[in-house]
XYZ file of C-alpha atoms in Angstrom:
729
model
C 46.905 -26.423 -32.987
C 48.556 -23.260 -31.742
C 47.329 -20.977 -28.996
C 46.668 -18.294 -31.645
C 44.454 -20.712 -33.571
C 42.461 -21.367 -30.402
C 41.957 -17.651 -29.922
C 40.827 -17.348 -33.512
C 38.338 -20.164 -33.032
C 37.034 -18.236 -30.080
C 35.852 -15.543 -32.490
C 32.907 -17.799 -33.277
C 31.481 -16.718 -29.951
C 31.943 -13.099 -30.942
C 30.001 -13.790 -34.090
C 27.234 -15.094 -31.877
C 27.358 -11.950 -29.745
C 27.043 -9.756 -32.786
C 24.241 -11.918 -34.066
C 22.256 -11.361 -30.892
C 22.118 -7.689 -31.781
C 21.734 -8.098 -35.520
C 19.726 -10.908 -37.142
C 19.880 -10.263 -40.902
C 17.389 -12.091 -43.015
C 19.494 -14.665 -44.869
C 18.637 -17.230 -47.483
C 19.364 -20.883 -46.936
C 22.948 -21.168 -45.689
C 23.864 -23.889 -48.159
C 22.834 -21.828 -51.208
C 24.622 -18.725 -49.922
C 27.816 -20.214 -48.480
C 28.675 -23.724 -49.744
C 32.106 -23.402 -48.128
C 30.472 -23.058 -44.738
C 28.431 -26.162 -45.446
C 31.588 -28.109 -46.219
C 33.260 -26.977 -43.012
C 30.146 -27.782 -40.959
C 30.257 -31.254 -42.411
C 33.880 -31.542 -41.337
C 32.909 -30.363 -37.873
C 30.215 -33.022 -37.623
C 32.586 -35.754 -38.792
C 35.518 -34.767 -36.542
C 36.797 -37.780 -34.630
C 38.889 -36.084 -31.932
C 39.553 -32.733 -30.247
C 42.264 -31.724 -32.724
C 39.950 -32.257 -35.690
C 37.150 -30.346 -33.931
C 39.541 -27.459 -33.227
C 40.576 -27.388 -36.845
C 36.976 -27.509 -38.094
C 35.950 -24.742 -35.708
C 38.781 -22.593 -37.029
C 37.605 -23.193 -40.599
C 34.004 -22.356 -39.681
C 35.206 -19.155 -38.018
C 37.076 -18.126 -41.171
C 34.097 -18.948 -43.377
C 31.645 -16.858 -41.379
C 32.144 -13.145 -40.947
C 31.176 -11.671 -37.595
C 27.516 -10.691 -37.660
C 26.624 -13.049 -40.509
C 25.304 -15.879 -38.322
C 21.558 -15.987 -38.245
C 19.540 -18.065 -35.771
C 19.194 -20.984 -38.167
C 22.929 -21.159 -38.935
C 23.775 -20.820 -35.270
C 21.502 -23.757 -34.495
C 23.197 -25.861 -37.194
C 26.590 -25.092 -35.694
C 25.241 -26.272 -32.338
C 23.893 -29.447 -33.950
C 27.372 -30.086 -35.317
C 29.248 -29.293 -32.095
C 26.755 -30.269 -29.353
C 27.462 -29.785 -25.653
C 30.049 -32.486 -25.104
C 32.938 -30.548 -26.615
C 32.212 -27.229 -24.782
C 31.748 -29.217 -21.579
C 35.252 -30.673 -21.879
C 36.679 -27.254 -22.678
C 35.144 -25.747 -19.556
C 36.400 -28.474 -17.243
C 39.826 -29.341 -18.703
C 42.845 -28.501 -16.586
C 45.520 -29.019 -19.232
C 46.069 -26.465 -22.007
C 48.309 -26.971 -25.078
C 51.929 -26.025 -24.686
C 52.461 -22.281 -24.710
C 48.809 -21.435 -23.946
C 47.517 -19.899 -20.673
C 45.308 -22.323 -18.784
C 42.191 -20.162 -19.284
C 42.233 -20.258 -23.086
C 40.350 -23.554 -23.384
C 37.751 -22.345 -20.918
C 37.447 -19.112 -22.872
C 36.680 -21.061 -26.030
C 34.100 -23.182 -24.180
C 32.377 -20.057 -22.872
C 32.484 -18.492 -26.339
C 30.684 -21.507 -27.765
C 28.066 -21.385 -25.001
C 27.577 -17.665 -25.620
C 26.953 -18.402 -29.269
C 24.441 -21.125 -28.432
C 22.697 -19.057 -25.736
C 21.658 -16.537 -28.352
C 18.952 -19.122 -29.056
C 16.396 -18.822 -26.191
C 15.599 -22.514 -26.415
C 19.254 -23.433 -25.930
C 19.646 -20.868 -23.138
C 17.080 -22.865 -21.157
C 18.690 -26.224 -21.965
C 19.709 -28.325 -18.914
C 23.255 -28.552 -20.296
C 23.478 -24.743 -20.084
C 21.728 -24.494 -16.723
C 24.087 -26.966 -15.085
C 27.010 -24.738 -16.133
C 25.733 -21.825 -14.056
C 27.965 -22.576 -11.008
C 31.039 -22.854 -13.266
C 30.186 -19.679 -15.169
C 29.608 -17.819 -11.909
C 33.141 -18.623 -10.761
C 34.562 -16.999 -13.911
C 33.122 -13.627 -12.809
C 35.424 -13.459 -9.799
C 38.443 -15.345 -11.145
C 41.721 -13.524 -10.730
C 43.993 -12.773 -13.644
C 45.631 -10.084 -15.734
C 42.973 -7.368 -16.184
C 44.543 -6.383 -19.505
C 44.479 -9.904 -20.937
C 42.201 -9.746 -23.999
C 41.297 -13.422 -23.749
C 40.211 -13.017 -20.134
C 38.125 -9.968 -20.995
C 36.549 -11.872 -23.855
C 35.714 -14.742 -21.512
C 34.112 -12.346 -19.006
C 31.969 -10.774 -21.746
C 30.896 -14.191 -22.970
C 30.071 -15.267 -19.425
C 27.819 -12.277 -18.916
C 26.162 -12.985 -22.249
C 25.415 -16.571 -21.169
C 24.055 -15.549 -17.771
C 21.989 -12.709 -19.228
C 20.494 -15.082 -21.792
C 19.567 -17.548 -19.050
C 18.027 -14.736 -16.990
C 15.778 -13.953 -19.934
C 14.163 -17.395 -19.901
C 11.011 -18.032 -17.833
C 12.704 -20.079 -15.098
C 16.172 -18.672 -15.610
C 16.306 -16.295 -12.604
C 15.479 -19.143 -10.230
C 18.277 -21.305 -11.660
C 20.778 -18.433 -11.489
C 19.924 -17.706 -7.863
C 20.221 -21.382 -6.916
C 23.557 -21.585 -8.763
C 25.202 -18.875 -6.645
C 25.141 -16.224 -9.365
C 23.823 -13.445 -7.110
C 26.778 -13.665 -4.723
C 29.215 -13.900 -7.649
C 27.687 -10.805 -9.261
C 27.885 -8.883 -5.977
C 31.557 -9.781 -5.570
C 32.275 -8.926 -9.196
C 30.659 -5.526 -8.784
C 32.385 -4.762 -5.496
C 35.743 -5.791 -7.002
C 35.283 -3.170 -9.744
C 37.148 -5.365 -12.184
C 36.467 -5.697 -15.871
C 32.724 -6.018 -16.573
C 31.554 -4.850 -13.121
C 28.957 -2.622 -14.780
C 27.499 -5.709 -16.470
C 27.354 -7.380 -13.043
C 25.275 -4.505 -11.684
C 22.917 -4.574 -14.659
C 22.310 -8.312 -14.263
C 21.832 -7.915 -10.503
C 19.164 -5.292 -11.142
C 17.352 -7.687 -13.442
C 17.449 -10.563 -10.961
C 16.232 -8.389 -8.090
C 13.377 -7.098 -10.217
C 12.401 -10.661 -11.154
C 12.856 -12.455 -7.814
C 13.709 -10.075 -4.972
C 12.745 -12.368 -2.099
C 14.757 -15.320 -3.383
C 17.794 -13.118 -4.089
C 17.845 -11.782 -0.547
C 17.288 -15.216 0.920
C 20.282 -16.669 -0.925
C 22.746 -13.764 -0.771
C 21.759 -11.240 1.888
C 25.297 -10.445 3.168
C 26.599 -9.843 -0.359
C 23.612 -7.724 -1.384
C 23.945 -5.641 1.768
C 27.602 -5.063 0.874
C 26.494 -3.791 -2.543
C 23.899 -1.562 -0.881
C 26.568 -0.109 1.389
C 28.768 0.625 -1.609
C 25.954 2.205 -3.610
C 24.791 4.272 -0.624
C 28.296 5.574 -0.009
C 28.684 6.426 -3.695
C 25.320 8.196 -3.602
C 26.281 10.267 -0.586
C 29.559 11.355 -2.185
C 28.359 11.841 -5.779
C 28.600 15.366 -7.126
C 27.807 14.636 -10.775
C 24.858 13.243 -12.734
C 25.583 9.736 -11.417
C 23.643 10.585 -8.256
C 20.440 10.759 -10.299
C 21.175 7.375 -11.856
C 21.784 5.959 -8.385
C 18.382 7.290 -7.297
C 16.831 4.929 -9.801
C 18.983 1.938 -8.813
C 18.917 2.174 -5.035
C 15.235 1.284 -4.458
C 15.948 -2.126 -5.956
C 18.693 -2.820 -3.412
C 16.753 -1.969 -0.254
C 16.307 -5.228 1.679
C 12.925 -6.618 2.721
C 14.190 -6.604 6.318
C 16.123 -3.933 8.211
C 18.169 -1.418 6.240
C 21.631 -0.916 7.824
C 21.832 2.355 9.732
C 24.947 3.526 7.895
C 23.096 3.121 4.595
C 20.150 5.138 5.899
C 22.497 7.951 6.931
C 24.132 8.058 3.519
C 20.828 7.879 1.664
C 19.234 10.635 3.732
C 22.274 12.879 3.337
C 22.335 12.334 -0.420
C 18.615 13.007 -0.771
C 18.836 16.137 1.371
C 21.486 17.545 -0.964
C 19.490 16.706 -4.088
C 16.068 17.873 -2.931
C 17.481 21.017 -1.378
C 18.651 22.195 -4.804
C 16.788 23.616 -7.764
C 16.119 20.704 -10.066
C 14.289 19.803 -13.204
C 11.541 17.201 -12.941
C 13.690 14.407 -14.425
C 16.231 15.009 -11.655
C 13.744 15.464 -8.806
C 11.324 12.629 -9.557
C 13.742 9.709 -8.992
C 14.744 11.303 -5.675
C 11.108 11.536 -4.591
C 10.569 7.904 -5.533
C 13.631 6.812 -3.553
C 12.419 8.810 -0.537
C 9.005 7.181 -0.868
C 10.596 3.738 -0.965
C 12.484 4.517 2.231
C 9.297 5.809 3.861
C 7.546 2.596 2.861
C 10.340 0.431 4.262
C 11.345 2.395 7.374
C 8.626 4.914 8.193
C 10.414 7.970 9.548
C 13.275 6.037 11.182
C 15.668 6.974 8.371
C 15.251 10.693 9.060
C 17.504 12.057 11.836
C 16.010 13.757 14.859
C 16.620 17.416 15.493
C 16.342 20.566 13.456
C 17.918 19.192 10.280
C 15.632 16.167 10.271
C 12.466 18.190 10.839
C 13.390 20.599 8.033
C 14.117 17.698 5.691
C 10.800 15.990 6.455
C 8.914 19.250 5.990
C 10.687 19.742 2.655
C 9.790 16.212 1.542
C 6.105 16.633 2.329
C 6.027 20.111 0.785
C 7.536 18.896 -2.463
C 5.176 15.920 -2.541
C 2.109 18.121 -2.045
C 3.205 20.551 -4.739
C 3.761 17.682 -7.161
C 0.305 16.257 -6.405
C -1.412 19.574 -6.938
C 0.431 20.286 -10.182
C -0.464 16.851 -11.506
C -4.122 16.668 -10.470
C -5.437 20.228 -10.538
C -4.549 21.019 -14.138
C -6.969 19.349 -16.523
C -5.522 17.942 -19.705
C -2.105 17.370 -18.133
C -0.691 13.871 -18.420
C -0.297 12.519 -14.894
C 2.995 10.800 -14.096
C 1.271 8.205 -11.995
C 4.395 6.566 -10.588
C 5.709 9.899 -9.323
C 2.373 11.046 -7.873
C 1.876 7.706 -6.132
C 5.329 8.051 -4.585
C 4.274 11.516 -3.421
C 1.206 9.954 -1.827
C 3.529 7.755 0.250
C 5.435 10.848 1.417
C 2.165 12.616 2.253
C 1.136 9.607 4.300
C 4.412 9.874 6.193
C 3.576 13.536 6.815
C 0.108 12.617 8.129
C 1.632 10.092 10.524
C 4.175 12.554 11.874
C 1.647 15.390 12.200
C -0.633 13.169 14.305
C 2.138 11.686 16.431
C 2.030 13.051 19.966
C 5.305 11.669 21.282
C 8.745 11.785 19.677
C 7.512 13.453 16.520
C 10.168 14.806 14.189
C 8.053 17.906 13.605
C 7.510 20.929 15.789
C 3.987 22.258 16.317
C 4.330 25.236 13.909
C 5.622 22.843 11.252
C 2.672 20.516 11.841
C 0.171 23.340 11.436
C 1.838 24.472 8.235
C 2.044 20.963 6.769
C -1.585 20.143 7.608
C -2.629 23.244 5.684
C -0.468 22.268 2.700
C -1.653 18.650 2.762
C -5.265 19.835 2.930
C -4.795 21.559 -0.414
C -3.217 18.450 -1.915
C -6.063 16.263 -0.605
C -8.466 18.718 -2.205
C -6.718 18.016 -5.510
C -7.064 14.257 -4.922
C -10.810 14.669 -4.284
C -11.098 16.776 -7.447
C -9.407 14.002 -9.420
C -11.591 11.231 -7.947
C -14.753 13.185 -8.715
C -13.887 12.848 -12.392
C -13.180 9.102 -12.347
C -15.681 7.196 -14.452
C -16.610 3.512 -14.185
C -14.121 2.614 -16.905
C -11.205 3.802 -14.743
C -12.212 2.325 -11.404
C -9.921 -0.675 -11.754
C -6.823 1.373 -12.508
C -4.042 1.184 -9.895
C -3.667 4.952 -9.700
C -7.306 5.347 -8.636
C -6.680 2.789 -5.885
C -3.609 4.745 -4.751
C -5.630 7.984 -4.721
C -8.360 6.380 -2.605
C -5.668 5.094 -0.265
C -4.197 8.519 0.486
C -7.678 9.973 0.932
C -8.449 7.164 3.374
C -5.264 7.928 5.323
C -6.292 11.584 5.545
C -9.893 10.846 6.593
C -8.626 8.490 9.294
C -7.197 11.545 11.047
C -9.134 14.544 9.712
C -12.778 14.781 8.651
C -13.726 18.299 9.726
C -11.928 20.071 6.857
C -13.101 19.641 3.279
C -16.357 18.269 4.694
C -18.502 19.459 1.787
C -16.141 17.952 -0.792
C -15.887 14.686 1.148
C -19.678 14.379 1.421
C -20.006 14.938 -2.321
C -17.478 12.170 -2.935
C -19.011 9.625 -0.514
C -21.383 8.045 -3.082
C -18.414 7.379 -5.370
C -16.369 5.920 -2.511
C -19.160 3.529 -1.514
C -19.646 2.385 -5.111
C -15.891 2.036 -5.584
C -15.456 -0.004 -2.400
C -18.426 -2.194 -3.341
C -17.035 -2.837 -6.822
C -13.663 -3.930 -5.498
C -15.215 -5.955 -2.674
C -17.301 -7.907 -5.153
C -14.172 -8.566 -7.188
C -11.843 -9.313 -4.290
C -9.119 -10.997 -6.346
C -8.848 -7.981 -8.617
C -8.673 -5.734 -5.558
C -5.677 -7.659 -4.255
C -4.019 -7.468 -7.657
C -4.656 -3.709 -7.710
C -2.913 -3.387 -4.354
C 0.172 -5.107 -5.758
C 0.079 -2.900 -8.842
C -0.076 0.175 -6.626
C 3.026 -0.924 -4.735
C 4.799 -1.508 -8.034
C 3.596 1.776 -9.470
C 4.632 3.761 -6.456
C 7.804 2.656 -4.892
C 8.861 -0.913 -5.304
C 9.199 -3.592 -7.961
C 8.036 -6.233 -5.536
C 4.921 -7.303 -3.719
C 3.501 -4.908 -1.131
C 4.138 -5.000 2.531
C 1.583 -4.869 5.311
C 1.022 -1.151 4.786
C -0.640 -1.837 1.421
C -3.803 -3.789 2.271
C -5.464 -5.690 -0.518
C -8.915 -4.081 -0.550
C -10.277 -0.574 -0.850
C -12.836 -0.883 1.919
C -10.202 -1.437 4.585
C -8.574 1.819 3.527
C -11.811 3.717 4.126
C -12.933 2.116 7.396
C -11.206 4.555 9.813
C -12.585 7.588 7.973
C -16.074 6.119 7.809
C -15.861 5.419 11.526
C -15.464 9.163 12.134
C -18.077 10.116 9.550
C -20.809 7.861 10.975
C -20.804 10.034 14.093
C -21.916 13.058 12.038
C -25.526 13.344 10.850
C -24.902 14.493 7.273
C -22.199 12.009 6.227
C -23.968 9.173 8.069
C -27.198 9.761 6.152
C -25.296 9.658 2.858
C -23.525 6.433 3.815
C -26.823 4.811 4.832
C -28.548 5.989 1.658
C -25.751 4.557 -0.510
C -25.932 1.159 1.185
C -22.692 1.340 3.156
C -24.065 -0.489 6.274
C -25.100 -3.517 4.223
C -21.713 -3.535 2.473
C -19.924 -3.294 5.826
C -21.923 -6.221 7.235
C -21.007 -8.387 4.250
C -17.383 -7.301 4.528
C -17.288 -8.038 8.262
C -18.741 -11.512 7.752
C -16.266 -12.237 4.954
C -13.283 -11.060 7.005
C -14.545 -12.949 10.032
C -14.401 -16.167 8.044
C -10.629 -15.682 7.799
C -10.374 -15.887 11.605
C -12.746 -18.809 12.056
C -11.684 -22.371 12.962
C -10.033 -24.094 10.052
C -7.998 -21.037 9.118
C -4.467 -20.416 10.346
C -4.859 -17.084 12.142
C -1.126 -16.927 12.865
C -0.410 -16.029 9.238
C -3.098 -13.360 8.987
C -1.823 -9.778 8.790
C -2.677 -7.528 11.728
C -4.728 -5.409 9.338
C -7.460 -8.104 9.237
C -8.094 -7.916 12.979
C -7.755 -4.138 13.009
C -10.293 -3.976 10.178
C -12.731 -6.126 12.163
C -12.342 -3.873 15.198
C -12.937 -0.762 13.108
C -16.065 -2.330 11.597
C -17.301 -2.931 15.150
C -16.720 0.736 15.992
C -18.765 1.791 12.942
C -21.589 -0.554 13.938
C -21.458 0.803 17.498
C -21.886 4.309 16.097
C -24.899 3.153 14.080
C -26.432 1.374 17.075
C -26.278 4.616 19.051
C -27.181 7.098 16.310
C -29.453 5.053 14.011
C -31.158 2.347 16.111
C -34.031 2.127 13.647
C -31.622 0.971 10.951
C -30.438 -1.913 13.150
C -34.010 -3.073 13.710
C -35.172 -2.961 10.100
C -32.132 -3.990 8.037
C -31.856 -7.773 7.726
C -28.082 -7.618 7.400
C -27.810 -6.766 11.108
C -29.779 -9.880 12.021
C -27.144 -11.923 10.161
C -24.436 -9.960 11.926
C -26.020 -10.702 15.314
C -26.048 -14.429 14.540
C -22.327 -14.279 13.718
C -21.503 -12.363 16.901
C -23.413 -14.849 19.048
C -21.766 -17.834 17.393
C -18.248 -16.410 17.544
C -17.827 -14.859 20.991
C -17.704 -18.091 23.062
C -14.560 -19.301 21.308
C -13.091 -15.826 20.876
C -12.951 -15.038 24.611
C -10.870 -18.175 25.136
C -8.168 -17.193 22.647
C -4.939 -15.640 23.880
C -3.975 -12.233 22.509
C -7.404 -11.408 21.057
C -8.977 -9.684 24.041
C -9.477 -6.364 22.265
C -11.392 -7.978 19.417
C -13.428 -9.972 21.947
C -14.270 -6.722 23.727
C -15.534 -5.191 20.493
C -17.628 -8.243 19.611
C -19.073 -8.595 23.116
C -19.990 -4.924 23.468
C -21.460 -4.673 19.976
C -23.473 -7.850 20.505
C -24.831 -6.649 23.852
C -25.905 -3.294 22.412
C -27.541 -4.940 19.411
C -29.284 -7.462 21.676
C -31.104 -4.589 23.391
C -32.479 -3.459 20.027
C -33.235 -6.962 18.729
C -34.542 -8.388 22.021
C -37.787 -9.598 20.417
C -35.921 -11.674 17.852
C -36.533 -15.429 18.197
C -32.759 -15.939 18.137
C -32.489 -14.189 21.521
C -35.210 -16.063 23.355
C -32.952 -18.359 25.348
C -31.652 -20.341 22.387
C -28.379 -22.236 22.835
C -26.594 -19.631 20.710
C -27.922 -16.716 22.760
C -27.100 -18.438 26.064
C -23.583 -19.187 24.846
C -23.117 -15.581 23.778
C -24.240 -14.082 27.107
C -22.156 -16.587 29.070
C -19.114 -15.475 27.068
C -20.031 -11.808 27.567
C -20.265 -12.368 31.325
C -16.853 -14.023 31.209
C -15.385 -10.978 29.452
C -16.999 -8.500 31.875
C -16.306 -10.468 35.062
C -12.632 -11.233 34.549
C -11.412 -7.667 34.146
C -10.580 -7.025 37.822
C -9.153 -9.013 40.707
C -8.282 -8.454 44.375
C -4.582 -7.799 44.803
C -2.752 -7.796 48.120
C -0.574 -4.771 48.883
C 2.455 -4.802 51.212
C 1.785 -3.202 54.584
C -1.977 -3.240 54.187
C -4.495 -5.630 55.691
C -6.965 -5.145 52.864
C -6.445 -5.954 49.221
C -7.131 -3.447 46.486
C -9.124 -3.748 43.275
C -6.700 -4.126 40.372
C -6.760 -5.046 36.715
C -6.226 -8.717 35.973
C -2.946 -9.469 34.133
C -4.620 -10.162 30.772
C -6.391 -6.795 30.835
C -3.537 -4.600 32.038
C -1.725 -4.187 28.727
C -4.848 -3.286 26.725
C -7.009 -1.489 29.288
C -6.353 1.934 27.789
C -7.982 0.737 24.558
C -10.466 -1.511 26.329
C -11.972 0.421 29.199
C -14.511 2.420 27.184
C -15.795 -0.785 25.622
C -15.936 -2.488 29.028
C -18.029 0.273 30.592
C -20.292 0.370 27.543
C -20.621 -3.413 27.730
C -21.603 -3.267 31.404
C -24.237 -0.650 30.581
C -25.546 -2.696 27.634
C -25.755 -5.890 29.731
C -27.689 -3.969 32.349
C -30.141 -2.881 29.674
C -30.610 -6.447 28.406
C -31.618 -7.928 31.789
C -35.226 -6.565 31.927
C -35.752 -7.308 28.211
C -34.703 -10.983 28.347
C -36.414 -12.785 31.267
C -34.138 -15.811 31.029
C -30.950 -13.731 31.411
C -31.059 -13.094 35.191
C -31.353 -16.822 36.098
C -28.535 -17.546 33.634
C -26.357 -14.926 35.284
C -27.151 -16.415 38.686
C -26.110 -19.885 37.494
C -22.815 -18.405 36.291
C -22.321 -17.083 39.878
C -21.328 -13.684 38.511
C -23.430 -11.609 40.994
C -22.174 -13.649 43.935
C -18.537 -13.451 42.846
C -18.858 -9.741 42.138
C -20.121 -9.068 45.676
C -17.399 -11.327 47.055
C -14.778 -9.326 45.120
C -16.109 -6.006 46.403
C -16.198 -7.342 49.936
C -12.547 -8.444 49.820
C -11.026 -5.129 48.717
C -10.784 -1.679 50.217
C -13.714 0.530 49.066
C -11.216 3.346 48.606
C -9.496 1.353 45.851
C -12.668 1.161 43.739
C -13.208 4.191 41.542
C -16.665 5.809 41.516
C -17.279 4.868 37.865
C -16.545 1.225 38.705
C -18.958 1.364 41.633
C -21.660 2.773 39.345
C -21.072 0.096 36.697
C -21.188 -2.750 39.236
C -24.274 -1.341 40.953
C -26.108 -1.033 37.636
C -25.698 -4.737 36.869
C -26.480 -5.901 40.425
C -29.598 -3.760 40.718
C -31.119 -4.971 37.454
C -30.384 -8.610 38.302
C -31.916 -8.164 41.753
C -35.026 -6.481 40.348
C -35.495 -9.089 37.656
C -35.297 -12.224 39.778
C -36.161 -13.132 43.373
C -33.534 -15.865 43.514
C -30.910 -13.331 42.530
C -31.948 -11.105 45.436
C -31.717 -14.023 47.863
C -28.306 -15.052 46.575
C -27.041 -11.502 46.955
C -28.302 -11.270 50.530
C -26.535 -14.521 51.361
C -23.342 -12.971 49.967
C -23.604 -10.002 52.389
C -25.008 -7.872 49.601
C -26.723 -5.349 51.893
C -23.576 -4.775 53.920
C -21.441 -4.415 50.769
C -23.969 -1.994 49.277
C -23.771 0.109 52.446
C -19.945 0.163 52.390
C -19.912 1.352 48.780
C -22.890 3.702 49.195
C -24.883 1.810 46.589
C -28.216 3.239 47.688
C -30.222 1.731 44.847
C -28.871 -1.765 45.484
C -29.337 -1.404 49.234
C -32.958 -0.398 48.726
C -33.576 -3.231 46.233
C -32.169 -5.887 48.554
C -34.250 -4.562 51.447
C -37.397 -5.431 49.535
C -38.915 -8.927 49.896
């Protein structure tokens, strides 16, 4: 058979390609085309390659391009099978006068025809050809050779068909297709646009796996796309805006890419644009903000102007979308704008190394206030039937970010919305799995086709905790939150989240947001203890909370890296113990004794005596574990010391327990070993408060303190109350 005949036989694949776009409803093939039936019979009965070639040529002549329906295509496959295409793809010897790629081209054409059937596209005999097919994408040859071009088209058809099957993307990634597609695109040879389209599909379907298998190649594509985006002067820059978010890596974005992307966005957003041109740019900017924070924006005047422009545009878009009733909201665009507003909130509240100047911050806060007002207006109209929609979740998220930093403005509107927010948080808490799914949908809706990162927590309540922490300090909002049942909800939430950190769970894989959420819950409870003590005494949920705190602190204080959470739990437990001192659980039970022993451990280990060069006396210094977190810890420590002092007269068993722990003796020993000048007045007051109450509560404590030179130490530190107490019998 001649080389020309082989090329003609290859047209069968083209018929398959056409058939994938056009599936005419045909009658039974045998009644419509008996000639085709005869040739198919010959194909089935062929005894060698030459006879199969001849039969294929006859079939090709009997079937016009576009006239192969799915049933006929399947019958051709039944006649040919995979053995013949397999040999064509792997043979190294072509007939005389034929280029060596012609046989492979025919094999690919047959596979392309078969892959039009989804069932065949997922067949193991197709899947095991993926590595071979991938090599064809980057094979060198004459770019004007029609047979080579045909083979490239057929290859893309095969790979695209496989990608459309349920497990196809995984097989393509494992077969090296991602790297081959990247190289094909970067080579800008024939079909490179098809390579990009297939890459987009694979990244959308399995981003993590793609980056894991082909990170260097994908980064090379990102560099090329970013450079093209920065240089583009025509409509292609708007198309690139839509593509680029898919190619941002889950890890660090190369700095040169960030420069190009920021420069391209600055040019686009600084021009007058229609919404279809502006919206993709806003979504790309939001994706960068999600991935990099503000690191992609250059410092200096140009960077601050660009950031201000971004936030301005985002706020305008939010107001236009949410203030006008009856207008269809482009939820993906508005959610992207929320991400840019959140970036603005972060930069406006940053004290050091902020990109914004103070006048810009003032202006942006005013603009964002108006946009947040529009968000509140929208949420006020959300009915129960819409509460599980991703856009509502995104709107609550941006409101939560705002309330975390600003609760004084829009106070009336926020108070009116609080009942809805409590009900919304309760609904999603009770359906936790749906809440997590909503979080993923929000990330998809807003900025990324993939799962969310740590900045998109999976429940609504965690979004609202910082704002509620501020609001529980104020009488009006606090009363609304209590009336709507927020304290009970917060107790249940705290207990549920605490379970995630309990023994049996791998805390190393927990996101930081879980521990931060627990700390914020503690701050809210501390506010309630101080401002609404009656609530703590009468609401049964706080009794359950107290049991959890007592059971958890002993192990928590022993864990490395969790000192701040231990401080919150210890201080909250001590303050609640004062209010619940008559509870049977606090009457010297093993749990209560374990809790107070752990609290003493936390309070007593904060400071040590440290020798200083050239000085005979040591100085009081923070212990190594406390040094790095003392700025966040010291208020809790002082509050804990005060709360412990208040517990001593209420719990008669506590002073003897403290004496057995040797805390009062060791505290006096510490004060006696350091220079009084190194102990700050507030520390002296805190230590004296504890020592005085212990001395008053128990005679043995007084005797132990005297034996530890307590009177002399009290005199050195001018602790008049302690000195007087120890002078008594």
